[in-house]
mmCIF file of C-alpha atoms in Angstrom:
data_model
loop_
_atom_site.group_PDB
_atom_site.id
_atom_site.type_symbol
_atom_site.label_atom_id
_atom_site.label_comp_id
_atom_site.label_asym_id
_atom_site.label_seq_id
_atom_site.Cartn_x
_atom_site.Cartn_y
_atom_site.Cartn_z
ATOM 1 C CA UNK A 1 0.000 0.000 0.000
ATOM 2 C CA UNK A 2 2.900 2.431 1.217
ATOM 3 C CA UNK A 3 4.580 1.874 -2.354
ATOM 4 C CA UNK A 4 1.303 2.257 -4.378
ATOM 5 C CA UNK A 5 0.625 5.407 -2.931
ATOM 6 C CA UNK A 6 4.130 6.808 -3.263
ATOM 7 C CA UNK A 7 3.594 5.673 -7.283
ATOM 8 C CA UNK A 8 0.468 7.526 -7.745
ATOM 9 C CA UNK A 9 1.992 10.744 -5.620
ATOM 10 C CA UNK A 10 4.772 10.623 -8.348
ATOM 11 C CA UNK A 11 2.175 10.417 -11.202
ATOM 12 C CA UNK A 12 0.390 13.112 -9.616
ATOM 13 C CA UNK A 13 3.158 15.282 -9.049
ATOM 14 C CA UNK A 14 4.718 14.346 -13.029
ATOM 15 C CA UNK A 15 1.246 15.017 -13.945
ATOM 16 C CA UNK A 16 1.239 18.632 -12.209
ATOM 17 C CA UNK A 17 4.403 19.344 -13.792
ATOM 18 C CA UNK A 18 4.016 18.734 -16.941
ATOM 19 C CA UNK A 19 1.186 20.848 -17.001
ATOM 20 C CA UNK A 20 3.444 23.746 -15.481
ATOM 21 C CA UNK A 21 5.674 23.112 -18.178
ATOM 22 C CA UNK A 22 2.984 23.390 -21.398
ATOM 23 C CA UNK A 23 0.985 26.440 -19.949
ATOM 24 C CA UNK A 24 4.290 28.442 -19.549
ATOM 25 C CA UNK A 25 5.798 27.453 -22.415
ATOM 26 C CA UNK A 26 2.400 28.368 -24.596
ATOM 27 C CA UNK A 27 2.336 31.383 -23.038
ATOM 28 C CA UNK A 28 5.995 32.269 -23.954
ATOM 29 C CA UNK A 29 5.974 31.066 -27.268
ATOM 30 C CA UNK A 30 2.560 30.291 -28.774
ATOM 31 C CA UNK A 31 0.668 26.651 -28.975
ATOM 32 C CA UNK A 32 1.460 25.975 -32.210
ATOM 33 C CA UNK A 33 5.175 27.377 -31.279
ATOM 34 C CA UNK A 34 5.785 24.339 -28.904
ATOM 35 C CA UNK A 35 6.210 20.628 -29.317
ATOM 36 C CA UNK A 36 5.730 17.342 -26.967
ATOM 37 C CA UNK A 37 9.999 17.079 -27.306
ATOM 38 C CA UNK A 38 10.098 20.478 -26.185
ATOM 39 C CA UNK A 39 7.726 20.380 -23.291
ATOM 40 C CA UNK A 40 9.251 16.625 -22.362
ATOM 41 C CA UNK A 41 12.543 18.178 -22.410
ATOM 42 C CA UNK A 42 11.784 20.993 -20.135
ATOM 43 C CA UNK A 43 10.176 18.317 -17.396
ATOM 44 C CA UNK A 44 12.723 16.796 -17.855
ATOM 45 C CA UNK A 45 11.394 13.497 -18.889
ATOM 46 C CA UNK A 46 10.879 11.476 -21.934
ATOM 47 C CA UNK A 47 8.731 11.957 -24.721
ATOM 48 C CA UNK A 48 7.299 8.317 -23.753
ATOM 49 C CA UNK A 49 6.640 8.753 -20.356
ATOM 50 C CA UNK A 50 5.117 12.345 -20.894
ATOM 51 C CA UNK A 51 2.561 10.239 -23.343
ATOM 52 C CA UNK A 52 2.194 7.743 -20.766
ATOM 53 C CA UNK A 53 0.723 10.451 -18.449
ATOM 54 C CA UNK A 54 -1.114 12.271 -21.270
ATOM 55 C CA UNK A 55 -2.299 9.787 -23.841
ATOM 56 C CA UNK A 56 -4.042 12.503 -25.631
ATOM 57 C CA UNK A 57 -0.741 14.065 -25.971
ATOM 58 C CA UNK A 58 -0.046 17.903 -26.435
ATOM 59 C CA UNK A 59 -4.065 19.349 -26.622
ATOM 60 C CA UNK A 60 -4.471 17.605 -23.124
ATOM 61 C CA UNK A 61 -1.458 18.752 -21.378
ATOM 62 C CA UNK A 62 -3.432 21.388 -18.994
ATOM 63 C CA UNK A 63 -6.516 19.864 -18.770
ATOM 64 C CA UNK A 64 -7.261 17.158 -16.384
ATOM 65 C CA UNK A 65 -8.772 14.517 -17.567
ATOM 66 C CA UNK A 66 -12.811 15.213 -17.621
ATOM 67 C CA UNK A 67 -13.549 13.649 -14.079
ATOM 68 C CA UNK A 68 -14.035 17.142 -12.418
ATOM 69 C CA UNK A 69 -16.670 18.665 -14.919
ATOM 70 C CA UNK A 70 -18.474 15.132 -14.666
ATOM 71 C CA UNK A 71 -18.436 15.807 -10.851
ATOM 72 C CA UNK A 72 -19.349 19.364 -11.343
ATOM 73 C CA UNK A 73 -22.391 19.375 -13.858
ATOM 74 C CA UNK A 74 -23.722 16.497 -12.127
ATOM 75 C CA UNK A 75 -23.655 18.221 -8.842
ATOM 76 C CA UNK A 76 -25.330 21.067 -9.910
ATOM 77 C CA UNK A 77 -28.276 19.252 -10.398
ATOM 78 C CA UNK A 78 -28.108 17.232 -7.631
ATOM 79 C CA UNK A 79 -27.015 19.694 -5.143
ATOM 80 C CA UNK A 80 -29.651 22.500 -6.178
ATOM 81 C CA UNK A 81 -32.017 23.856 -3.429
ATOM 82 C CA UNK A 82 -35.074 21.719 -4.051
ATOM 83 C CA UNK A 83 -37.377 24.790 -5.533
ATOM 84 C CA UNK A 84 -34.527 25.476 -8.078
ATOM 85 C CA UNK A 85 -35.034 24.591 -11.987
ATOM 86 C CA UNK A 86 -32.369 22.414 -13.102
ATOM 87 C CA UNK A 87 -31.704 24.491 -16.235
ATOM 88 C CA UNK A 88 -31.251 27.078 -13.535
ATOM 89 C CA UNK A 89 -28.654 25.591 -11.860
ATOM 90 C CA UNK A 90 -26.848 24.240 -14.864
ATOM 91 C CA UNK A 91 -26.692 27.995 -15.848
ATOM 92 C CA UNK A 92 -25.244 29.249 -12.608
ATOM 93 C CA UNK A 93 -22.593 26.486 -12.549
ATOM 94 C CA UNK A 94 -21.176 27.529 -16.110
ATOM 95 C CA UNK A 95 -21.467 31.194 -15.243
ATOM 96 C CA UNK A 96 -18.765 30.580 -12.396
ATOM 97 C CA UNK A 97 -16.335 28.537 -14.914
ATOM 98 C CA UNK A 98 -13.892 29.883 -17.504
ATOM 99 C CA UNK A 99 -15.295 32.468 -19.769
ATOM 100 C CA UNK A 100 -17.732 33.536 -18.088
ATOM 101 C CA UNK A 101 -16.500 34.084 -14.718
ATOM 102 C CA UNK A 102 -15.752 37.389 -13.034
ATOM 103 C CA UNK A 103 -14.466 36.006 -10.217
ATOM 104 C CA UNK A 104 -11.667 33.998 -11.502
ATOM 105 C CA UNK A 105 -8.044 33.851 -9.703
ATOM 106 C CA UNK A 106 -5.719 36.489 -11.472
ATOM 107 C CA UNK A 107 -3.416 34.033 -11.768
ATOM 108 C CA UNK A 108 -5.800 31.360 -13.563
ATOM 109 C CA UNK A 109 -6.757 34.312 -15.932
ATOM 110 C CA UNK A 110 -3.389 33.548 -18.340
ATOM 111 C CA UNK A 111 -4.810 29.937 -19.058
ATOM 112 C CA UNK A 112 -8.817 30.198 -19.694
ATOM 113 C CA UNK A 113 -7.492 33.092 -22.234
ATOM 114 C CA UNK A 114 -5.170 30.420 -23.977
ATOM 115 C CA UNK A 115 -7.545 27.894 -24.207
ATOM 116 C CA UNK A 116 -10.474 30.403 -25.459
ATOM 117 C CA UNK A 117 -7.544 31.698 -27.964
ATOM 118 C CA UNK A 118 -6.561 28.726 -29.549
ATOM 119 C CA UNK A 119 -8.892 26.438 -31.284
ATOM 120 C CA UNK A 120 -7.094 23.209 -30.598
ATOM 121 C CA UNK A 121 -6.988 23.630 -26.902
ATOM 122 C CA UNK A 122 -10.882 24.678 -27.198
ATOM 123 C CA UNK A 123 -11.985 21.726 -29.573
ATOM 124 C CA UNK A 124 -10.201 19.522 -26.458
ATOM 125 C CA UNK A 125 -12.313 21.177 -24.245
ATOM 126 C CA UNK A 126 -15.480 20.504 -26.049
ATOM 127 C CA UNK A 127 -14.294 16.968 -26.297
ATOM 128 C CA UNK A 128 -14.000 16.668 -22.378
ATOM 129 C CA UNK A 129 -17.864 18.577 -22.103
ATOM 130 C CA UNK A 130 -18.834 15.830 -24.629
ATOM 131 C CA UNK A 131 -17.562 12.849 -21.904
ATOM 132 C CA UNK A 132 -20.261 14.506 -19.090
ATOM 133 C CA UNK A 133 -23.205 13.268 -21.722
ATOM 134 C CA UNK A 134 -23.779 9.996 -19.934
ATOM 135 C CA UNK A 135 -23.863 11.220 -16.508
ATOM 136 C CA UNK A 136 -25.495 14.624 -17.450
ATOM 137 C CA UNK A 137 -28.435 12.714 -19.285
ATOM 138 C CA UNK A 138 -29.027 10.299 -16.656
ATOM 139 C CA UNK A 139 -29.455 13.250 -13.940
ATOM 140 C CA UNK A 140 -31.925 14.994 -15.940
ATOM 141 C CA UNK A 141 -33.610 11.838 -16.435
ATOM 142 C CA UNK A 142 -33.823 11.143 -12.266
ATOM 143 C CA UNK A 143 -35.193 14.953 -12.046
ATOM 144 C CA UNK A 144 -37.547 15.166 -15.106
ATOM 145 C CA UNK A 145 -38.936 11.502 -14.300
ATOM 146 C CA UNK A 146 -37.980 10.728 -17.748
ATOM 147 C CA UNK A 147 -36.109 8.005 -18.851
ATOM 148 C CA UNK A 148 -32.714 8.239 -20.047
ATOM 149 C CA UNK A 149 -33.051 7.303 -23.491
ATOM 150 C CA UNK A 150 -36.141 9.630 -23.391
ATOM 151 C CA UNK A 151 -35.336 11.782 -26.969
ATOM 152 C CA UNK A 152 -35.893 15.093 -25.048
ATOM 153 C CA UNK A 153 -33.353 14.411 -21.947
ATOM 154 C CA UNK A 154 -30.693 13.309 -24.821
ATOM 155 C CA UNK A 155 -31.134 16.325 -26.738
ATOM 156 C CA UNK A 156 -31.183 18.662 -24.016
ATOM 157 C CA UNK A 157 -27.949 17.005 -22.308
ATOM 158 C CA UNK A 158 -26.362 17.071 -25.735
ATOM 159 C CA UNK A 159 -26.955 21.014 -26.170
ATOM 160 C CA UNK A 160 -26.246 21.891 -22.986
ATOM 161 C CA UNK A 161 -22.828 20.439 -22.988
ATOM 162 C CA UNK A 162 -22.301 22.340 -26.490
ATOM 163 C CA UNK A 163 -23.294 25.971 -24.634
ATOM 164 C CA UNK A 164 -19.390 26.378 -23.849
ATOM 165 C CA UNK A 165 -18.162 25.933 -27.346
ATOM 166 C CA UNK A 166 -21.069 27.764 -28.769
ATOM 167 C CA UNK A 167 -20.786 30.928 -26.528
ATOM 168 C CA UNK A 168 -17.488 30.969 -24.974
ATOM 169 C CA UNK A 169 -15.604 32.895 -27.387
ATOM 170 C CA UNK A 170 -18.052 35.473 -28.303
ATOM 171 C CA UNK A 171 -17.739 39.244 -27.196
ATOM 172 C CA UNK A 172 -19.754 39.017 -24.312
ATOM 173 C CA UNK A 173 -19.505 35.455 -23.092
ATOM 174 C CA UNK A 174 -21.613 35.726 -20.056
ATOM 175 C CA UNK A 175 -24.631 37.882 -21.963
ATOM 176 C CA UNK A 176 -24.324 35.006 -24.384
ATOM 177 C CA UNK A 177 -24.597 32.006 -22.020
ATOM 178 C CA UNK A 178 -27.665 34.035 -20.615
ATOM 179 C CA UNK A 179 -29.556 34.254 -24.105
ATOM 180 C CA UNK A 180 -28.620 30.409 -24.886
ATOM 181 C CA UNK A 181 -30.248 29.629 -20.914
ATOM 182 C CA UNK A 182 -33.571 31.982 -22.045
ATOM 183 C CA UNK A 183 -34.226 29.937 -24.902
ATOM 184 C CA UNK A 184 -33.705 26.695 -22.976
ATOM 185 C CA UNK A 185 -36.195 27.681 -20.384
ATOM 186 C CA UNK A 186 -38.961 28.801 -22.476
ATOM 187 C CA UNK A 187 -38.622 24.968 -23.581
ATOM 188 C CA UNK A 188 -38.318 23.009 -21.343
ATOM 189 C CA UNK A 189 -40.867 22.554 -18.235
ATOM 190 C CA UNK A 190 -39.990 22.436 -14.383
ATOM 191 C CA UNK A 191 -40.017 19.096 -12.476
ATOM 192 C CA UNK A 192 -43.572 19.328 -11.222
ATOM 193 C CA UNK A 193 -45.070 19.033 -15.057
ATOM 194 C CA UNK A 194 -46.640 15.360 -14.949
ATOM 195 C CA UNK A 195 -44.285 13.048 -17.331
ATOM 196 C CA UNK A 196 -46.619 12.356 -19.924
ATOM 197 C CA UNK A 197 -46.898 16.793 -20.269
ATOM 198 C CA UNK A 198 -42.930 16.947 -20.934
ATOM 199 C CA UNK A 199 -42.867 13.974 -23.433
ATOM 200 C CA UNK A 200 -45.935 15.602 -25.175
ATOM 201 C CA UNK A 201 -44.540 19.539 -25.588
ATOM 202 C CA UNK A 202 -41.105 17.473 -26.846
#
């Protein structure tokens, strides 16, 4: 047990630095300026071991990999006071994430701007929204009293987890994410609408 757990604090802390690495050397000399030799060099480790950590190679070096938006999106819903809509929710837990944030640490400012900058690093990101699908859907299903595979709770989970892609990089981010929630709502009916109302207005 003592040695597993010194092995995963060593992936962990590999892991952290690699990321370290990428985000300052992107910042100093572009994304498309850097390579994986470049940033394996600078960590000093090998180009095999940096794709060990980071299958996905260079577009995933500073993101994690998808488990804390799965944890996130599905505890909005979950965690919401019980008179709250879910699309509610959902829109207060993207307003207080990357874009459109006003509140973010100065010194996590650098890399959201990156990754809204540079449509590699932003196409990865969609890619990681796209993994919360299964668990997003089957929340909505548990609160709607729908059925996962219900058309209308796929749809809606599908959409919602293309709002960031859709509205990040525009001039106004947050007005945008606000507009996209509007729509939403105007669509789709609270929790206390009987299940055979929602299927019917979908």
């Amino acid at each position: 047990m003592v040695n597993t757990g010194r092995r995963e604090r060593r992936k962990l802390e590999t892991r952290r630095r690699l990321d370290e690495v990428a985000l300052r050397l992107f910042l100093k000399h572009g994304y498309d300026g850097v390579t994986v030799a470049q940033i394996a060099e600078e960590a000093d480790i090998s180009v095999a071991t940096l794709f060990a950590h980071v299958p996905d190679g260079k577009d995933a070096l500073i993101f994690d990999d998808g488990s804390e938006r799965r944890a996130g999106i599905v505890a909005a819903i979950r965690d919401r006071a019980p008179d709250e809509p879910v699309l509610t929710a959902l829109h207060k837990f993207f307003a207080s994430r990357g874009p459109y944030s006003t509140d973010i640490p100065p010194e996590h400012a650098p890399k959201r701007d990156l990754i809204v900058q540079t449509p590699a690093l932003r196409e990865y990101a969609r890619r990681l929204w796209h993994s919360c699908e299964p668990e997003l859907t089957a929340a909505l299903a548990d609160e709607s009293d729908l059925p996962p595979d219900d058309p209308a709770v796929r749809a809606l989970a599908r959409f919602v987890l293309e709002i960031p892609d859709l509205t990040g990089t525009t001039p106004d981010p947050a007005a945008a994410l606000a507009s996209v929630f509007a729509l939403l709502e105007s669509g789709w009916p609270p929790r206390s609408q009987p299940a055979n109302t929602l299927t019917k207005q979908h």
